[in-house]
PDB file of C-alpha atoms in Angstrom:
ATOM      1  CA  MET P   1     -25.907 -10.770  31.485  1.00 40.00           C
ATOM      2  CA  ILE P   2     -24.317  -7.651  32.943  1.00 46.00           C
ATOM      3  CA  PRO P   3     -21.070  -7.049  30.954  1.00 54.00           C
ATOM      4  CA  ALA P   4     -19.074  -6.281  34.101  1.00 61.00           C
ATOM      5  CA  HIS P   5     -19.638  -9.878  35.211  1.00 82.00           C
ATOM      6  CA  SER P   6     -18.453 -11.513  32.013  1.00 85.00           C
ATOM      7  CA  PHE P   7     -14.992 -12.192  33.473  1.00 90.00           C
ATOM      8  CA  LEU P   8     -16.576 -14.974  35.540  1.00 93.00           C
ATOM      9  CA  GLN P   9     -17.194 -16.932  32.343  1.00 91.00           C
ATOM     10  CA  GLU P  10     -13.478 -16.850  31.579  1.00 91.00           C
ATOM     11  CA  ILE P  11     -12.819 -18.677  34.858  1.00 91.00           C
ATOM     12  CA  GLY P  12     -15.097 -21.624  34.174  1.00 81.00           C
ATOM     13  CA  PRO P  13     -16.300 -24.088  33.883  1.00 91.00           C
ATOM     14  CA  THR P  14     -15.045 -24.984  37.327  1.00 93.00           C
ATOM     15  CA  ARG P  15     -16.420 -27.383  39.920  1.00 92.00           C
ATOM     16  CA  LEU P  16     -17.295 -27.490  43.600  1.00 96.00           C
ATOM     17  CA  PHE P  17     -17.615 -31.266  43.838  1.00 94.00           C
ATOM     18  CA  LYS P  18     -15.503 -34.210  42.750  1.00 88.00           C
ATOM     19  CA  GLU P  19     -14.844 -34.708  39.059  1.00 78.00           C
ATOM     20  CA  THR P  20     -16.477 -38.146  39.130  1.00 80.00           C
ATOM     21  CA  PHE P  21     -19.846 -36.399  39.081  1.00 89.00           C
ATOM     22  CA  SER P  22     -20.905 -35.993  35.455  1.00 89.00           C
ATOM     23  CA  HIS P  23     -22.976 -33.143  34.068  1.00 89.00           C
ATOM     24  CA  ALA P  24     -25.974 -35.505  33.972  1.00 91.00           C
ATOM     25  CA  ASP P  25     -25.734 -36.039  37.742  1.00 94.00           C
ATOM     26  CA  TYR P  26     -26.756 -32.399  38.357  1.00 96.00           C
ATOM     27  CA  ILE P  27     -30.538 -31.935  38.376  1.00 96.00           C
ATOM     28  CA  PRO P  28     -32.184 -28.478  38.460  1.00 96.00           C
ATOM     29  CA  LEU P  29     -34.398 -27.975  41.507  1.00 95.00           C
ATOM     30  CA  ASP P  30     -37.290 -25.516  41.682  1.00 94.00           C
ATOM     31  CA  LEU P  31     -37.973 -24.227  45.208  1.00 93.00           C
ATOM     32  CA  SER P  32     -39.760 -21.096  44.030  1.00 92.00           C
ATOM     33  CA  VAL P  33     -43.136 -19.830  45.210  1.00 89.00           C
ATOM     34  CA  THR P  34     -44.579 -20.770  41.811  1.00 92.00           C
ATOM     35  CA  ASN P  35     -43.821 -24.503  42.158  1.00 94.00           C
ATOM     36  CA  LYS P  36     -47.209 -25.997  43.063  1.00 93.00           C
ATOM     37  CA  ARG P  37     -45.667 -29.372  43.920  1.00 93.00           C
ATOM     38  CA  LEU P  38     -44.277 -27.755  47.047  1.00 91.00           C
ATOM     39  CA  ASN P  39     -47.819 -27.271  48.389  1.00 90.00           C
ATOM     40  CA  ALA P  40     -47.644 -30.885  49.562  1.00 91.00           C
ATOM     41  CA  TYR P  41     -44.516 -30.221  51.649  1.00 90.00           C
ATOM     42  CA  ASN P  42     -43.484 -27.970  54.490  1.00 89.00           C
ATOM     43  CA  ILE P  43     -40.096 -27.079  53.047  1.00 85.00           C
ATOM     44  CA  THR P  44     -39.191 -25.054  56.133  1.00 85.00           C
ATOM     45  CA  ASP P  45     -38.886 -28.448  57.827  1.00 88.00           C
ATOM     46  CA  ALA P  46     -35.493 -30.006  57.031  1.00 89.00           C
ATOM     47  CA  GLN P  47     -36.818 -33.546  56.658  1.00 92.00           C
ATOM     48  CA  GLU P  48     -39.789 -32.615  54.475  1.00 93.00           C
ATOM     49  CA  CYS P  49     -37.549 -30.499  52.285  1.00 92.00           C
ATOM     50  CA  GLN P  50     -35.148 -33.448  52.012  1.00 94.00           C
ATOM     51  CA  ASP P  51     -38.048 -35.750  51.104  1.00 94.00           C
ATOM     52  CA  TYR P  52     -38.952 -33.483  48.188  1.00 94.00           C
ATOM     53  CA  ILE P  53     -35.356 -33.227  47.014  1.00 95.00           C
ATOM     54  CA  ASP P  54     -34.961 -37.019  47.165  1.00 96.00           C
ATOM     55  CA  GLU P  55     -38.158 -37.416  45.140  1.00 95.00           C
ATOM     56  CA  VAL P  56     -36.890 -35.093  42.400  1.00 96.00           C
ATOM     57  CA  LEU P  57     -33.510 -36.844  42.267  1.00 97.00           C
ATOM     58  CA  ARG P  58     -35.140 -40.287  42.040  1.00 97.00           C
ATOM     59  CA  GLU P  59     -37.433 -39.152  39.249  1.00 96.00           C
ATOM     60  CA  GLN P  60     -34.540 -37.855  37.162  1.00 95.00           C
ATOM     61  CA  ASN P  61     -31.863 -40.327  38.254  1.00 95.00           C
ATOM     62  CA  GLY P  62     -29.677 -37.527  39.592  1.00 95.00           C
ATOM     63  CA  LYS P  63     -27.170 -37.190  42.416  1.00 95.00           C
ATOM     64  CA  ILE P  64     -27.003 -33.429  43.090  1.00 96.00           C
ATOM     65  CA  ALA P  65     -29.957 -31.022  43.033  1.00 97.00           C
ATOM     66  CA  TYR P  66     -28.999 -27.438  42.273  1.00 97.00           C
ATOM     67  CA  GLY P  67     -30.347 -23.993  41.472  1.00 93.00           C
ATOM     68  CA  GLY P  68     -31.987 -21.089  43.203  1.00 94.00           C
ATOM     69  CA  TYR P  69     -30.244 -17.966  41.914  1.00 96.00           C
ATOM     70  CA  LEU P  70     -32.677 -15.019  42.288  1.00 95.00           C
ATOM     71  CA  GLU P  71     -35.405 -17.515  43.154  1.00 93.00           C
ATOM     72  CA  LYS P  72     -38.302 -16.147  45.232  1.00 91.00           C
ATOM     73  CA  ARG P  73     -38.937 -18.726  47.944  1.00 85.00           C
ATOM     74  CA  ASN P  74     -41.214 -19.574  50.848  1.00 75.00           C
ATOM     75  CA  LEU P  75     -38.339 -21.424  52.508  1.00 69.00           C
ATOM     76  CA  TYR P  76     -37.525 -18.618  54.945  1.00 58.00           C
ATOM     77  CA  GLY P  77     -40.934 -17.926  56.463  1.00 55.00           C
ATOM     78  CA  SER P  78     -40.246 -19.531  59.842  1.00 51.00           C
ATOM     79  CA  ALA P  79     -37.055 -17.574  60.620  1.00 48.00           C
ATOM     80  CA  ASP P  80     -37.403 -14.147  62.240  1.00 51.00           C
ATOM     81  CA  ARG P  81     -34.105 -12.986  60.706  1.00 46.00           C
ATOM     82  CA  PHE P  82     -35.786 -12.684  57.283  1.00 47.00           C
ATOM     83  CA  LYS P  83     -38.677 -10.577  58.556  1.00 51.00           C
ATOM     84  CA  GLY P  84     -38.799  -6.837  59.143  1.00 53.00           C
ATOM     85  CA  GLU P  85     -40.012  -3.819  57.221  1.00 52.00           C
ATOM     86  CA  ALA P  86     -39.671  -5.902  54.052  1.00 55.00           C
ATOM     87  CA  LEU P  87     -39.630  -9.695  53.821  1.00 73.00           C
ATOM     88  CA  ARG P  88     -36.327 -11.065  52.507  1.00 74.00           C
ATOM     89  CA  ASN P  89     -37.173 -14.012  50.277  1.00 85.00           C
ATOM     90  CA  ILE P  90     -35.100 -13.704  47.072  1.00 92.00           C
ATOM     91  CA  HIS P  91     -32.131 -16.065  47.053  1.00 94.00           C
ATOM     92  CA  LEU P  92     -28.803 -14.539  45.969  1.00 96.00           C
ATOM     93  CA  GLY P  93     -26.635 -17.628  45.512  1.00 96.00           C
ATOM     94  CA  MET P  94     -26.823 -21.138  44.120  1.00 97.00           C
ATOM     95  CA  ASP P  95     -27.690 -24.087  46.321  1.00 96.00           C
ATOM     96  CA  PHE P  96     -26.367 -27.616  45.879  1.00 97.00           C
ATOM     97  CA  TRP P  97     -28.410 -30.208  47.735  1.00 96.00           C
ATOM     98  CA  ILE P  98     -26.311 -33.278  48.503  1.00 95.00           C
ATOM     99  CA  ALA P  99     -25.548 -35.448  51.555  1.00 94.00           C
ATOM    100  CA  ALA P 100     -23.968 -34.079  54.728  1.00 95.00           C
ATOM    101  CA  GLY P 101     -20.264 -34.801  54.856  1.00 96.00           C
ATOM    102  CA  THR P 102     -19.773 -34.330  51.111  1.00 96.00           C
ATOM    103  CA  PRO P 103     -16.399 -32.630  50.380  1.00 96.00           C
ATOM    104  CA  ILE P 104     -16.435 -29.219  48.702  1.00 97.00           C
ATOM    105  CA  TYR P 105     -13.491 -28.375  46.462  1.00 97.00           C
ATOM    106  CA  CYS P 106     -12.104 -24.888  46.012  1.00 97.00           C
ATOM    107  CA  PRO P 107     -13.180 -23.767  42.502  1.00 95.00           C
ATOM    108  CA  LEU P 108     -10.481 -21.117  42.115  1.00 95.00           C
ATOM    109  CA  ALA P 109      -7.311 -20.349  44.041  1.00 96.00           C
ATOM    110  CA  GLY P 110      -7.927 -17.850  46.798  1.00 97.00           C
ATOM    111  CA  THR P 111      -7.207 -16.797  50.351  1.00 98.00           C
ATOM    112  CA  VAL P 112      -9.421 -16.904  53.424  1.00 98.00           C
ATOM    113  CA  HIS P 113     -11.091 -13.519  53.864  1.00 98.00           C
ATOM    114  CA  SER P 114     -13.104 -14.523  56.939  1.00 98.00           C
ATOM    115  CA  PHE P 115     -15.067 -17.356  58.535  1.00 98.00           C
ATOM    116  CA  ALA P 116     -17.650 -17.774  61.298  1.00 97.00           C
ATOM    117  CA  ASN P 117     -20.286 -20.046  62.736  1.00 97.00           C
ATOM    118  CA  ASN P 118     -23.474 -18.072  62.056  1.00 95.00           C
ATOM    119  CA  SER P 119     -25.507 -20.205  64.399  1.00 92.00           C
ATOM    120  CA  ASP P 120     -28.804 -18.319  64.774  1.00 87.00           C
ATOM    121  CA  PHE P 121     -31.829 -20.126  63.356  1.00 77.00           C
ATOM    122  CA  GLY P 122     -32.153 -19.789  59.588  1.00 77.00           C
ATOM    123  CA  ASN P 123     -28.631 -18.462  59.078  1.00 89.00           C
ATOM    124  CA  TYR P 124     -25.689 -20.208  57.331  1.00 94.00           C
ATOM    125  CA  GLY P 125     -24.202 -22.084  60.255  1.00 95.00           C
ATOM    126  CA  PRO P 126     -20.456 -22.570  59.609  1.00 97.00           C
ATOM    127  CA  THR P 127     -19.415 -20.224  56.799  1.00 98.00           C
ATOM    128  CA  ILE P 128     -16.238 -19.475  54.847  1.00 98.00           C
ATOM    129  CA  ILE P 129     -15.571 -16.472  52.589  1.00 98.00           C
ATOM    130  CA  LEU P 130     -12.633 -16.618  50.162  1.00 98.00           C
ATOM    131  CA  HIS P 131     -10.999 -13.691  48.361  1.00 98.00           C
ATOM    132  CA  HIS P 132      -9.929 -14.219  44.745  1.00 97.00           C
ATOM    133  CA  ILE P 133      -7.857 -12.236  42.282  1.00 95.00           C
ATOM    134  CA  TYR P 134      -8.423 -13.050  38.614  1.00 93.00           C
ATOM    135  CA  LYS P 135      -6.513 -10.843  36.162  1.00 90.00           C
ATOM    136  CA  ASP P 136      -7.520  -7.330  37.241  1.00 89.00           C
ATOM    137  CA  TYR P 137     -10.650  -8.463  39.066  1.00 93.00           C
ATOM    138  CA  SER P 138     -11.051  -8.866  42.821  1.00 94.00           C
ATOM    139  CA  PHE P 139     -14.068 -10.760  44.148  1.00 96.00           C
ATOM    140  CA  TYR P 140     -15.237 -13.149  46.850  1.00 98.00           C
ATOM    141  CA  THR P 141     -16.982 -16.502  47.140  1.00 98.00           C
ATOM    142  CA  LEU P 142     -19.078 -17.553  50.121  1.00 98.00           C
ATOM    143  CA  TYR P 143     -19.678 -21.135  51.272  1.00 98.00           C
ATOM    144  CA  GLY P 144     -22.478 -21.653  53.774  1.00 97.00           C
ATOM    145  CA  HIS P 145     -24.070 -24.553  55.704  1.00 97.00           C
ATOM    146  CA  LEU P 146     -20.764 -26.315  56.296  1.00 97.00           C
ATOM    147  CA  SER P 147     -19.659 -28.708  59.028  1.00 97.00           C
ATOM    148  CA  LEU P 148     -18.044 -27.348  62.187  1.00 97.00           C
ATOM    149  CA  GLU P 149     -14.886 -29.252  61.264  1.00 97.00           C
ATOM    150  CA  SER P 150     -14.608 -27.090  58.139  1.00 97.00           C
ATOM    151  CA  LEU P 151     -13.578 -24.104  60.267  1.00 97.00           C
ATOM    152  CA  GLU P 152     -10.728 -25.908  62.006  1.00 96.00           C
ATOM    153  CA  GLY P 153      -7.249 -24.741  61.060  1.00 96.00           C
ATOM    154  CA  LEU P 154      -8.444 -21.670  59.160  1.00 97.00           C
ATOM    155  CA  PHE P 155      -6.924 -18.232  59.540  1.00 97.00           C
ATOM    156  CA  VAL P 156      -7.365 -14.975  57.653  1.00 97.00           C
ATOM    157  CA  GLY P 157      -5.051 -14.926  54.661  1.00 97.00           C
ATOM    158  CA  LYS P 158      -4.619 -18.703  54.463  1.00 98.00           C
ATOM    159  CA  ALA P 159      -4.014 -19.737  50.847  1.00 98.00           C
ATOM    160  CA  ILE P 160      -6.477 -22.270  49.434  1.00 97.00           C
ATOM    161  CA  PRO P 161      -5.279 -23.789  46.139  1.00 97.00           C
ATOM    162  CA  LYS P 162      -7.737 -24.586  43.382  1.00 95.00           C
ATOM    163  CA  GLY P 163      -9.011 -28.156  43.501  1.00 94.00           C
ATOM    164  CA  THR P 164      -8.200 -28.802  47.145  1.00 96.00           C
ATOM    165  CA  VAL P 165     -10.839 -29.754  49.706  1.00 96.00           C
ATOM    166  CA  LEU P 166     -12.091 -26.562  51.335  1.00 97.00           C
ATOM    167  CA  ALA P 167     -14.850 -27.919  53.554  1.00 97.00           C
ATOM    168  CA  THR P 168     -17.549 -30.535  54.055  1.00 97.00           C
ATOM    169  CA  LEU P 169     -21.304 -30.101  54.318  1.00 97.00           C
ATOM    170  CA  GLY P 170     -23.005 -29.950  57.699  1.00 96.00           C
ATOM    171  CA  VAL P 171     -26.003 -31.784  59.124  1.00 95.00           C
ATOM    172  CA  PRO P 172     -29.270 -29.891  59.857  1.00 92.00           C
ATOM    173  CA  GLU P 173     -28.381 -29.583  63.556  1.00 92.00           C
ATOM    174  CA  VAL P 174     -25.240 -27.666  62.559  1.00 94.00           C
ATOM    175  CA  ASN P 175     -26.399 -25.838  59.421  1.00 89.00           C
ATOM    176  CA  VAL P 176     -29.185 -24.246  61.473  1.00 89.00           C
ATOM    177  CA  GLY P 177     -32.231 -26.166  60.365  1.00 86.00           C
ATOM    178  CA  TYR P 178     -31.921 -26.859  56.655  1.00 91.00           C
ATOM    179  CA  ALA P 179     -31.696 -30.042  54.640  1.00 92.00           C
ATOM    180  CA  PRO P 180     -27.966 -30.581  53.905  1.00 95.00           C
ATOM    181  CA  HIS P 181     -26.779 -28.329  51.097  1.00 95.00           C
ATOM    182  CA  LEU P 182     -24.097 -25.866  50.058  1.00 97.00           C
ATOM    183  CA  HIS P 183     -24.983 -22.215  49.629  1.00 97.00           C
ATOM    184  CA  PHE P 184     -22.465 -20.846  47.109  1.00 98.00           C
ATOM    185  CA  GLN P 185     -22.447 -17.127  46.398  1.00 98.00           C
ATOM    186  CA  VAL P 186     -20.247 -14.798  44.348  1.00 97.00           C
ATOM    187  CA  ILE P 187     -19.777 -11.323  45.841  1.00 97.00           C
ATOM    188  CA  LEU P 188     -17.995  -8.437  44.138  1.00 96.00           C
ATOM    189  CA  ASP P 189     -17.841  -6.142  47.174  1.00 96.00           C
ATOM    190  CA  VAL P 190     -18.112  -7.893  50.548  1.00 96.00           C
ATOM    191  CA  GLU P 191     -18.568  -4.466  52.199  1.00 95.00           C
ATOM    192  CA  GLN P 192     -17.952  -4.483  55.983  1.00 95.00           C
ATOM    193  CA  PHE P 193     -18.981  -8.103  56.511  1.00 96.00           C
ATOM    194  CA  ASN P 194     -16.786 -10.787  58.059  1.00 96.00           C
ATOM    195  CA  GLY P 195     -17.728 -14.442  57.960  1.00 96.00           C
ATOM    196  CA  ASP P 196     -21.181 -13.502  56.751  1.00 96.00           C
ATOM    197  CA  TYR P 197     -22.968 -11.722  53.924  1.00 97.00           C
ATOM    198  CA  PRO P 198     -26.687 -11.481  53.040  1.00 94.00           C
ATOM    199  CA  GLY P 199     -27.759 -14.519  51.028  1.00 94.00           C
ATOM    200  CA  VAL P 200     -31.382 -13.454  50.692  1.00 93.00           C
ATOM    201  CA  CYS P 201     -32.794 -10.018  49.921  1.00 91.00           C
ATOM    202  CA  ALA P 202     -36.076  -8.144  49.694  1.00 89.00           C
ATOM    203  CA  ILE P 203     -37.421  -7.174  46.290  1.00 90.00           C
ATOM    204  CA  GLU P 204     -36.676  -3.497  47.026  1.00 91.00           C
ATOM    205  CA  ARG P 205     -32.942  -4.225  47.265  1.00 92.00           C
ATOM    206  CA  LEU P 206     -32.728  -6.604  44.330  1.00 94.00           C
ATOM    207  CA  PRO P 207     -31.074  -4.174  41.834  1.00 94.00           C
ATOM    208  CA  PHE P 208     -28.121  -3.647  44.174  1.00 95.00           C
ATOM    209  CA  TYR P 209     -27.675  -7.283  45.133  1.00 95.00           C
ATOM    210  CA  GLN P 210     -28.167  -8.606  41.609  1.00 94.00           C
ATOM    211  CA  ASN P 211     -25.258  -6.421  40.536  1.00 94.00           C
ATOM    212  CA  ASN P 212     -23.062  -7.154  43.560  1.00 96.00           C
ATOM    213  CA  CYS P 213     -23.832 -10.895  43.611  1.00 96.00           C
ATOM    214  CA  PRO P 214     -23.733 -12.139  39.999  1.00 95.00           C
ATOM    215  CA  ASN P 215     -24.949 -15.560  38.974  1.00 95.00           C
ATOM    216  CA  PRO P 216     -22.467 -18.166  40.251  1.00 96.00           C
ATOM    217  CA  ASN P 217     -23.307 -20.337  37.272  1.00 95.00           C
ATOM    218  CA  LEU P 218     -21.301 -17.969  35.094  1.00 94.00           C
ATOM    219  CA  MET P 219     -18.174 -19.614  36.501  1.00 94.00           C
ATOM    220  CA  LEU P 220     -19.625 -23.085  37.110  1.00 94.00           C
ATOM    221  CA  GLY P 221     -21.136 -23.596  33.663  1.00 91.00           C
ATOM    222  CA  LEU P 222     -23.966 -25.971  34.619  1.00 90.00           C
TER     223      LEU P 222
END
């Protein structure tokens, strides 16, 4: 762990979903390129990806599949936005795979930094970025793949208390082609971005993004 990120552990453990979910309800999910079980699925297809997630949850009697920080994935191969001089395929946040419509609770008091509907294929769809101050630390959290209703009533600077409902998850038609899930990312410096921030990087840029986007599980404690 990078020492500069240790303050995140002081915040947690905190939660994104209702307290009635127990620790045992959260099941780790492997969507990496090394998972040979995925050879039987086209995970770039929302329904096939959902079929695999449902299979894993049934096997382990779980309710929420989670994971993915710094995971190298084949999930992004069908979206042009991840292609270029270098393929972006390393995931910078944590994903929580659970039904569309599920409420997401604010894990730490903050204010709305920005929000947008990033509607191009393979992007986040409806997205919210919150700004947080903890002791002497300033940082941001990003919530992607939300419902359109989640953006209603928001404005820059709006205070969001800890433990209140921030948003709900969107369906594949709204979250731009993915099985329903929350992309949750911690960002130390949001740079010039508004309502968006890279959630996937190329291997060449990993040192920068690993430092700027520390493991969200430091504050979630799963």
